[in-house]
Amino acid sequence: MPPPVSAASVKRFVRRQAMRAVYRTDLRRPLDPNLAVYGAYWNRGIACNPAAIHAKARELVPHIRGVWVVSSRHRDRMPPGVPYVIEGSRPYWRAMATATYLVNNSSFPGGFTKRPGQRYLQTHHGTPLKTMGLDQRAYPALARKTDFGKILAHVGQWDFSLSANPHTTEIWDRVYPASEGASYEHLDLGYPRNDVYFTATAEDIAKIRAELGIHADQTALLYAPTHRDYREGFVPDLDPERLARQLGPDYVVLVRAHYFYGRSAGLGESVPTGRVLDVTAHPRVEELCLAADALITDYSSLAFDYACLDRPIVVHAPDWDAYRTTRGTYFDLLSGRPGDTPGAVTATSDELVEVFRAGEWRSPEAAALRTAFRERFCPYDDGHAAERVVRRFFVPAE
């Protein structure tokens, strides 16, 4: 005998059905040529490429109104004065039915009917090191949790797919194949979220560091590991307190957990004041990158963005074999080959400390690797990507 259905479940079902009925009515309304709907990271607020595009659109095409989709639990992230709709709400469905322009780095919630005349720009949110899209079918643990039919249906809605480098374009073309009669165009224009790395001034950077509590004479290390499919919760592969203690007072460690793990890295109260900072809740990762003198990461796509700054990158990857086995990768990040590896590589905490003590993190050899990595993965990033995207996507552009 099936379990009884709660009154709350019935209420939610009825509400969803009512919203969908109203949405079908809204689909008969004319499209608004001056309305754009933005979304990022599954409705977590203003971020990433859509944020940079929105900001540039307000400058270049101010007649187009931008509205953001945000979940109710993340509405506190929305800055004052920025229009938004709550996912699943009546205003959300009205906006999705009538907007001419749709911009997202992931996907819009609830499923929507893309209308003739709507233009959908998929910006993505990184350069692929790990397997994506249909390539995940080769990894059982991923395949069991992935609806590949849903992925293909989503791809069928795209009109444009943004890319930061030729490697990314090649991967997107294969793992997100266009269906017959529903093709999309690759925009090899760079990532708008990276523009700030070319436009920020020394004064801008000094202000960000001061706001974070980083002293002018301190070396700031940003530790930003990525999500692991085979782990539950945020489990850092290094002890940030120990790292800060062993490197000494001239260093400060910023810890940024992946957004899948919430708004805190769970460091507790034991870290030395001012020497280890939990910056997981900081609204803009780009500002953290600007504040950092070096990046410590593993398989995060942040490495590809940070390379734009031409600052040292240290790959700390104790679990490389496990990660490659469970998730799959497109190249060997730890190989030491120019173009594949962005700098020094470590596999233990002791090795990581020694890389900084011995100066290997900013050695000529590390710089040469970083140059080759940047040339491969940042060829379109020059501070003007957002402008190129806005002028290509929004029609008319002037």
Short mmCIF file of C-alpha atoms in Angstrom, two decimals:
data_model
loop_
_atom_site.label_atom_id
_atom_site.label_comp_id
_atom_site.label_asym_id
_atom_site.label_seq_id
_atom_site.Cartn_x
_atom_site.Cartn_y
_atom_site.Cartn_z
CA MET A 1 0.00 0.00 0.00
CA PRO A 2 1.52 3.36 -1.02
CA PRO A 3 2.30 5.86 1.77
CA PRO A 4 -0.30 8.57 2.35
CA VAL A 5 0.16 11.83 0.47
CA SER A 6 0.65 14.83 2.74
CA ALA A 7 -1.50 17.94 2.48
CA ALA A 8 1.63 19.99 1.74
CA SER A 9 2.50 17.74 -1.20
CA VAL A 10 -0.99 18.08 -2.60
CA LYS A 11 -0.81 21.85 -2.21
CA ARG A 12 2.53 22.02 -4.05
CA PHE A 13 1.19 19.81 -6.85
CA VAL A 14 -1.92 21.94 -7.30
CA ARG A 15 0.17 25.11 -7.30
CA ARG A 16 2.54 23.74 -9.95
CA GLN A 17 -0.37 22.72 -12.14
CA ALA A 18 -1.95 26.14 -11.78
CA MET A 19 1.33 27.86 -12.67
CA ARG A 20 1.74 25.67 -15.74
CA ALA A 21 -1.81 26.47 -16.86
CA VAL A 22 -1.17 30.19 -16.56
CA TYR A 23 2.16 29.75 -18.34
CA ARG A 24 0.42 28.14 -21.30
CA THR A 25 -1.76 31.22 -21.48
CA ASP A 26 1.28 33.50 -21.32
CA LEU A 27 2.82 31.62 -24.24
CA ARG A 28 0.16 33.20 -26.44
CA ARG A 29 1.29 36.69 -25.45
CA PRO A 30 3.64 38.56 -27.79
CA LEU A 31 7.33 38.44 -27.01
CA ASP A 32 8.75 41.50 -25.34
CA PRO A 33 11.64 42.66 -27.58
CA ASN A 34 13.20 44.54 -24.66
CA LEU A 35 13.20 41.80 -22.00
CA ALA A 36 16.12 39.53 -21.12
CA VAL A 37 16.09 36.82 -18.44
CA TYR A 38 19.37 35.82 -16.77
CA GLY A 39 20.29 32.86 -14.60
CA ALA A 40 23.49 31.46 -13.08
CA TYR A 41 24.53 28.33 -11.20
CA TRP A 42 21.03 26.91 -10.87
CA ASN A 43 19.45 30.10 -9.54
CA ARG A 44 22.08 31.09 -6.97
CA GLY A 45 22.06 34.77 -7.90
CA ILE A 46 24.14 37.18 -9.98
CA ALA A 47 27.41 35.55 -11.03
CA CYS A 48 29.77 34.36 -13.72
CA ASN A 49 29.42 35.10 -17.44
CA PRO A 50 25.74 36.09 -17.25
CA ALA A 51 26.60 38.75 -14.64
CA ALA A 52 29.28 40.27 -16.86
CA ILE A 53 26.97 40.18 -19.89
CA HIS A 54 24.15 41.78 -17.90
CA ALA A 55 26.44 44.59 -16.75
CA LYS A 56 27.70 45.29 -20.27
CA ALA A 57 24.18 45.08 -21.75
CA ARG A 58 23.03 47.79 -19.33
CA GLU A 59 25.77 49.96 -20.81
CA LEU A 60 25.47 49.13 -24.52
CA VAL A 61 21.76 48.26 -24.91
CA PRO A 62 20.10 50.05 -21.96
CA HIS A 63 16.63 49.71 -23.50
CA ILE A 64 16.76 45.96 -22.79
CA ARG A 65 15.55 45.21 -19.27
CA GLY A 66 17.38 42.45 -17.47
CA VAL A 67 15.60 40.22 -14.93
CA TRP A 68 17.37 37.55 -12.89
CA VAL A 69 16.00 34.16 -11.84
CA VAL A 70 16.84 33.26 -8.25
CA SER A 71 15.65 30.57 -5.87
CA SER A 72 13.84 31.66 -2.73
CA ARG A 73 16.70 30.41 -0.52
CA HIS A 74 19.20 32.59 -2.38
CA ARG A 75 17.18 35.78 -2.73
CA ASP A 76 19.35 37.39 -0.04
CA ARG A 77 22.22 37.34 -2.54
CA MET A 78 20.44 39.82 -4.80
CA PRO A 79 21.82 43.36 -4.51
CA PRO A 80 19.37 46.24 -4.08
CA GLY A 81 17.92 47.64 -7.27
CA VAL A 82 18.43 44.55 -9.46
CA PRO A 83 15.12 43.14 -10.76
CA TYR A 84 14.58 39.43 -10.11
CA VAL A 85 11.88 36.75 -10.07
CA ILE A 86 11.67 33.72 -7.80
CA GLU A 87 11.90 30.43 -9.65
CA GLY A 88 8.53 28.75 -10.13
CA SER A 89 6.59 31.89 -9.26
CA ARG A 90 3.95 33.57 -11.41
CA PRO A 91 6.37 36.37 -12.44
CA TYR A 92 8.97 33.75 -13.34
CA TRP A 93 6.71 31.93 -15.77
CA ARG A 94 5.49 35.22 -17.27
CA ALA A 95 9.09 36.31 -17.87
CA MET A 96 10.08 32.97 -19.39
CA ALA A 97 7.08 33.07 -21.71
CA THR A 98 7.59 36.59 -23.01
CA ALA A 99 11.34 37.40 -22.88
CA THR A 100 13.10 37.63 -26.22
CA TYR A 101 16.54 37.00 -24.71
CA LEU A 102 17.57 34.15 -22.37
CA VAL A 103 21.05 33.94 -20.86
CA ASN A 104 22.24 31.19 -18.50
CA ASN A 105 25.42 29.40 -17.47
CA SER A 106 23.53 26.26 -16.41
CA SER A 107 19.80 25.81 -17.03
CA PHE A 108 16.49 27.46 -16.27
CA PRO A 109 14.31 25.65 -13.70
CA GLY A 110 11.09 23.79 -14.23
CA GLY A 111 11.30 23.19 -17.94
CA PHE A 112 10.05 25.80 -20.38
CA THR A 113 8.76 25.94 -23.93
CA LYS A 114 11.19 27.83 -26.14
CA ARG A 115 9.22 29.95 -28.55
CA PRO A 116 10.06 31.02 -32.09
CA GLY A 117 11.78 34.37 -31.81
CA GLN A 118 13.40 33.68 -28.44
CA ARG A 119 17.20 33.67 -28.41
CA TYR A 120 18.99 31.50 -25.86
CA LEU A 121 22.66 32.01 -25.04
CA GLN A 122 24.31 29.19 -23.10
CA THR A 123 27.45 30.72 -21.56
CA HIS A 124 28.63 27.62 -19.62
CA HIS A 125 30.78 28.22 -16.54
CA GLY A 126 34.24 26.90 -17.16
CA THR A 127 36.77 25.20 -19.39
CA PRO A 128 36.32 21.40 -19.31
CA LEU A 129 39.07 19.36 -17.71
CA LYS A 130 36.62 16.76 -16.39
CA THR A 131 34.23 14.89 -18.70
CA MET A 132 30.99 16.66 -19.50
CA GLY A 133 27.70 16.00 -21.26
CA LEU A 134 27.44 12.76 -23.21
CA ASP A 135 31.03 11.80 -22.37
CA GLN A 136 29.83 11.03 -18.85
CA ARG A 137 28.11 7.92 -20.19
CA ALA A 138 31.44 6.07 -19.92
CA TYR A 139 31.48 6.48 -16.13
CA PRO A 140 28.80 4.37 -14.41
CA ALA A 141 28.65 6.37 -11.19
CA LEU A 142 27.91 9.51 -13.20
CA ALA A 143 25.67 7.86 -15.78
CA ARG A 144 23.33 6.50 -13.10
CA LYS A 145 22.64 10.02 -11.86
CA THR A 146 22.42 11.74 -15.24
CA ASP A 147 19.41 12.12 -17.52
CA PHE A 148 21.06 12.28 -20.95
CA GLY A 149 17.72 12.75 -22.69
CA LYS A 150 17.20 15.86 -20.61
CA ILE A 151 20.66 17.11 -21.54
CA LEU A 152 19.91 16.72 -25.24
CA ALA A 153 16.53 18.42 -24.87
CA HIS A 154 18.25 21.34 -23.15
CA VAL A 155 20.85 21.59 -25.93
CA GLY A 156 18.01 21.71 -28.41
CA GLN A 157 16.96 25.04 -26.91
CA TRP A 158 20.29 26.79 -27.43
CA ASP A 159 20.90 29.30 -30.17
CA PHE A 160 24.44 30.15 -29.09
CA SER A 161 27.12 28.37 -27.05
CA LEU A 162 29.92 30.50 -25.62
CA SER A 163 33.52 29.34 -25.59
CA ALA A 164 36.78 30.63 -24.09
CA ASN A 165 39.22 28.60 -26.20
CA PRO A 166 39.42 26.08 -29.08
CA HIS A 167 39.66 23.13 -26.66
CA THR A 168 36.33 24.09 -25.11
CA THR A 169 34.64 24.56 -28.49
CA GLU A 170 35.78 21.11 -29.59
CA ILE A 171 34.48 19.48 -26.40
CA TRP A 172 31.13 21.30 -26.41
CA ASP A 173 30.57 20.37 -30.04
CA ARG A 174 30.98 16.68 -29.25
CA VAL A 175 29.36 16.30 -25.83
CA TYR A 176 26.44 18.65 -26.53
CA PRO A 177 25.49 17.64 -30.08
CA ALA A 178 22.93 19.73 -31.89
CA SER A 179 19.83 17.88 -32.97
CA GLU A 180 18.39 17.97 -36.46
CA GLY A 181 16.48 21.19 -36.99
CA ALA A 182 17.74 22.68 -33.70
CA SER A 183 21.35 23.64 -34.30
CA TYR A 184 23.27 26.26 -32.34
CA GLU A 185 26.20 28.53 -33.15
CA HIS A 186 29.51 28.48 -31.30
CA LEU A 187 30.61 31.92 -30.13
CA ASP A 188 34.40 31.82 -29.79
CA LEU A 189 34.54 35.17 -28.06
CA GLY A 190 36.10 34.54 -24.64
CA TYR A 191 34.52 34.49 -21.20
CA PRO A 192 33.00 37.81 -20.09
CA ARG A 193 33.60 36.92 -16.44
CA ASN A 194 37.33 37.18 -17.15
CA ASP A 195 37.21 40.76 -18.43
CA VAL A 196 37.82 42.11 -14.95
CA TYR A 197 41.25 40.47 -14.85
CA PHE A 198 42.33 42.85 -17.61
CA THR A 199 40.48 45.96 -16.50
CA ALA A 200 41.00 46.02 -12.71
CA THR A 201 43.45 48.68 -11.53
CA ALA A 202 46.04 48.46 -8.78
CA GLU A 203 43.71 50.62 -6.68
CA ASP A 204 40.83 48.20 -7.28
CA ILE A 205 42.96 45.27 -6.15
CA ALA A 206 44.26 47.10 -3.07
CA LYS A 207 40.68 47.91 -2.06
CA ILE A 208 39.57 44.28 -2.39
CA ARG A 209 42.52 43.05 -0.35
CA ALA A 210 41.85 45.64 2.36
CA GLU A 211 38.19 44.65 2.55
CA LEU A 212 39.23 41.01 3.00
CA GLY A 213 41.67 41.94 5.74
CA ILE A 214 44.83 41.12 3.79
CA HIS A 215 47.79 43.30 4.74
CA ALA A 216 49.74 44.96 1.96
CA ASP A 217 52.91 43.06 2.89
CA GLN A 218 51.22 39.63 3.07
CA THR A 219 51.25 37.01 0.31
CA ALA A 220 47.68 35.82 -0.23
CA LEU A 221 47.15 32.22 -1.37
CA LEU A 222 43.70 31.31 -2.66
CA TYR A 223 42.90 27.64 -2.03
CA ALA A 224 39.95 26.69 -4.24
CA PRO A 225 39.43 22.94 -4.74
CA THR A 226 36.62 21.60 -6.88
CA HIS A 227 33.71 19.26 -6.18
CA ARG A 228 34.25 15.49 -6.03
CA ASP A 229 31.50 13.17 -7.20
CA TYR A 230 32.81 10.36 -5.01
CA ARG A 231 32.84 12.33 -1.75
CA GLU A 232 30.14 13.63 0.53
CA GLY A 233 30.65 17.18 1.76
CA PHE A 234 33.69 19.41 1.64
CA VAL A 235 36.82 17.48 2.61
CA PRO A 236 39.91 19.60 1.86
CA ASP A 237 43.05 17.79 0.74
CA LEU A 238 45.20 20.07 2.85
CA ASP A 239 45.00 21.60 6.31
CA PRO A 240 44.85 25.36 5.69
CA GLU A 241 45.74 26.16 9.31
CA ARG A 242 48.84 23.99 9.14
CA LEU A 243 49.81 25.51 5.80
CA ALA A 244 49.48 29.05 7.17
CA ARG A 245 51.42 28.14 10.31
CA GLN A 246 54.27 26.48 8.42
CA LEU A 247 54.63 29.29 5.91
CA GLY A 248 54.64 31.95 8.61
CA PRO A 249 52.99 35.33 9.22
CA ASP A 250 53.91 36.71 5.80
CA TYR A 251 51.24 34.44 4.26
CA VAL A 252 47.45 34.40 4.48
CA VAL A 253 45.36 31.51 3.12
CA LEU A 254 41.93 32.17 1.60
CA VAL A 255 39.76 29.05 1.51
CA ARG A 256 37.00 28.84 -1.08
CA ALA A 257 34.85 25.68 -0.98
CA HIS A 258 32.88 24.71 -4.10
CA TYR A 259 29.38 26.20 -4.20
CA PHE A 260 27.86 22.70 -4.12
CA TYR A 261 28.89 22.56 -0.45
CA GLY A 262 27.04 25.69 0.65
CA ARG A 263 28.34 29.01 1.91
CA SER A 264 30.98 27.84 4.37
CA ALA A 265 34.14 25.75 4.25
CA GLY A 266 33.42 24.57 7.80
CA LEU A 267 36.79 25.62 9.17
CA GLY A 268 35.51 26.13 12.69
CA GLU A 269 36.96 28.55 15.23
CA SER A 270 40.44 27.08 15.60
CA VAL A 271 42.12 28.87 12.71
CA PRO A 272 44.54 31.68 13.54
CA THR A 273 42.81 35.05 13.26
CA GLY A 274 43.67 36.84 10.04
CA ARG A 275 45.85 34.03 8.69
CA VAL A 276 43.18 31.69 7.33
CA LEU A 277 40.03 33.24 5.89
CA ASP A 278 36.90 31.34 4.85
CA VAL A 279 35.83 33.22 1.71
CA THR A 280 33.30 30.66 0.48
CA ALA A 281 30.41 33.07 0.97
CA HIS A 282 32.10 35.92 -0.90
CA PRO A 283 29.76 36.89 -3.76
CA ARG A 284 32.41 37.25 -6.48
CA VAL A 285 35.15 34.70 -6.98
CA GLU A 286 36.74 37.07 -9.49
CA GLU A 287 37.51 39.48 -6.66
CA LEU A 288 39.16 36.69 -4.68
CA CYS A 289 41.35 35.89 -7.66
CA LEU A 290 42.34 39.53 -7.99
CA ALA A 291 43.24 39.62 -4.29
CA ALA A 292 45.37 36.47 -4.43
CA ASP A 293 49.07 36.38 -5.25
CA ALA A 294 48.82 32.72 -6.19
CA LEU A 295 46.16 30.05 -6.70
CA ILE A 296 46.26 26.61 -5.11
CA THR A 297 43.73 24.33 -6.76
CA ASP A 298 43.26 20.85 -8.08
CA TYR A 299 40.89 20.20 -11.00
CA SER A 300 38.81 23.36 -10.75
CA SER A 301 38.10 25.33 -13.91
CA LEU A 302 39.14 28.37 -11.89
CA ALA A 303 42.72 27.58 -12.93
CA PHE A 304 41.88 28.42 -16.55
CA ASP A 305 40.43 31.79 -15.55
CA TYR A 306 43.20 32.62 -13.09
CA ALA A 307 45.74 32.06 -15.84
CA CYS A 308 44.51 35.33 -17.37
CA LEU A 309 46.22 37.14 -14.48
CA ASP A 310 49.59 35.56 -15.27
CA ARG A 311 50.13 34.81 -11.59
CA PRO A 312 51.46 31.55 -10.13
CA ILE A 313 49.22 28.48 -10.05
CA VAL A 314 50.03 25.44 -7.92
CA VAL A 315 48.17 22.20 -8.64
CA HIS A 316 47.70 20.26 -5.41
CA ALA A 317 46.26 16.89 -6.40
CA PRO A 318 46.70 14.01 -3.93
CA ASP A 319 43.76 12.08 -5.42
CA TRP A 320 44.47 12.46 -9.14
CA ASP A 321 44.15 8.73 -9.89
CA ALA A 322 40.83 8.45 -8.04
CA TYR A 323 39.49 11.57 -9.73
CA ARG A 324 40.45 10.42 -13.23
CA THR A 325 38.97 6.98 -12.60
CA THR A 326 35.61 8.18 -11.27
CA ARG A 327 35.10 11.35 -13.30
CA GLY A 328 37.37 11.14 -16.33
CA THR A 329 39.51 13.95 -17.72
CA TYR A 330 40.41 15.28 -21.14
CA PHE A 331 44.13 15.67 -20.55
CA ASP A 332 46.76 14.98 -17.91
CA LEU A 333 46.91 18.08 -15.73
CA LEU A 334 49.89 16.69 -13.81
CA SER A 335 52.00 15.65 -16.80
CA GLY A 336 54.32 18.66 -16.74
CA ARG A 337 53.83 19.09 -20.48
CA PRO A 338 53.58 22.71 -21.70
CA GLY A 339 49.93 23.52 -22.31
CA ASP A 340 48.65 20.82 -19.96
CA THR A 341 50.14 21.86 -16.61
CA PRO A 342 49.86 25.46 -15.37
CA GLY A 343 52.69 25.43 -12.82
CA ALA A 344 54.17 23.52 -9.91
CA VAL A 345 52.48 20.23 -8.92
CA THR A 346 52.24 18.69 -5.43
CA ALA A 347 50.66 15.53 -4.03
CA THR A 348 51.28 15.91 -0.28
CA SER A 349 51.03 18.72 2.24
CA ASP A 350 54.79 18.60 2.84
CA GLU A 351 55.44 18.98 -0.87
CA LEU A 352 53.10 21.95 -0.99
CA VAL A 353 54.88 23.73 1.84
CA GLU A 354 58.26 23.07 0.23
CA VAL A 355 57.08 24.48 -3.11
CA PHE A 356 56.53 27.81 -1.41
CA ARG A 357 59.56 27.70 0.88
CA ALA A 358 61.91 26.84 -1.98
CA GLY A 359 60.36 29.37 -4.37
CA GLU A 360 59.36 26.76 -6.92
CA TRP A 361 55.86 28.24 -7.12
CA ARG A 362 57.25 31.32 -8.92
CA SER A 363 60.31 29.82 -10.59
CA PRO A 364 61.18 30.40 -14.28
CA GLU A 365 60.11 26.81 -15.00
CA ALA A 366 56.68 27.40 -13.44
CA ALA A 367 56.35 30.67 -15.35
CA ALA A 368 57.10 28.92 -18.65
CA LEU A 369 54.41 26.32 -17.96
CA ARG A 370 51.96 29.05 -17.06
CA THR A 371 52.67 30.91 -20.30
CA ALA A 372 51.97 27.83 -22.42
CA PHE A 373 48.83 27.09 -20.42
CA ARG A 374 47.59 30.65 -20.85
CA GLU A 375 48.27 30.62 -24.59
CA ARG A 376 46.25 27.43 -24.97
CA PHE A 377 43.28 28.26 -22.78
CA CYS A 378 42.98 32.08 -22.74
CA PRO A 379 43.47 33.11 -26.40
CA TYR A 380 40.23 35.11 -26.63
CA ASP A 381 40.29 36.74 -23.19
CA ASP A 382 41.43 40.34 -23.46
CA GLY A 383 39.03 42.42 -21.36
CA HIS A 384 36.46 42.90 -24.14
CA ALA A 385 34.63 39.55 -24.23
CA ALA A 386 31.41 40.94 -22.69
CA GLU A 387 31.24 43.67 -25.30
CA ARG A 388 31.70 41.18 -28.14
CA VAL A 389 29.00 38.92 -26.73
CA VAL A 390 26.50 41.73 -26.20
CA ARG A 391 27.03 43.10 -29.70
CA ARG A 392 26.60 39.62 -31.20
CA PHE A 393 23.71 38.34 -29.11
CA PHE A 394 21.40 41.29 -28.63
CA VAL A 395 19.76 42.34 -31.87
CA PRO A 396 19.84 45.12 -32.78
CA ALA A 397 23.11 45.85 -30.97
CA GLU A 398 22.74 49.59 -31.08
#
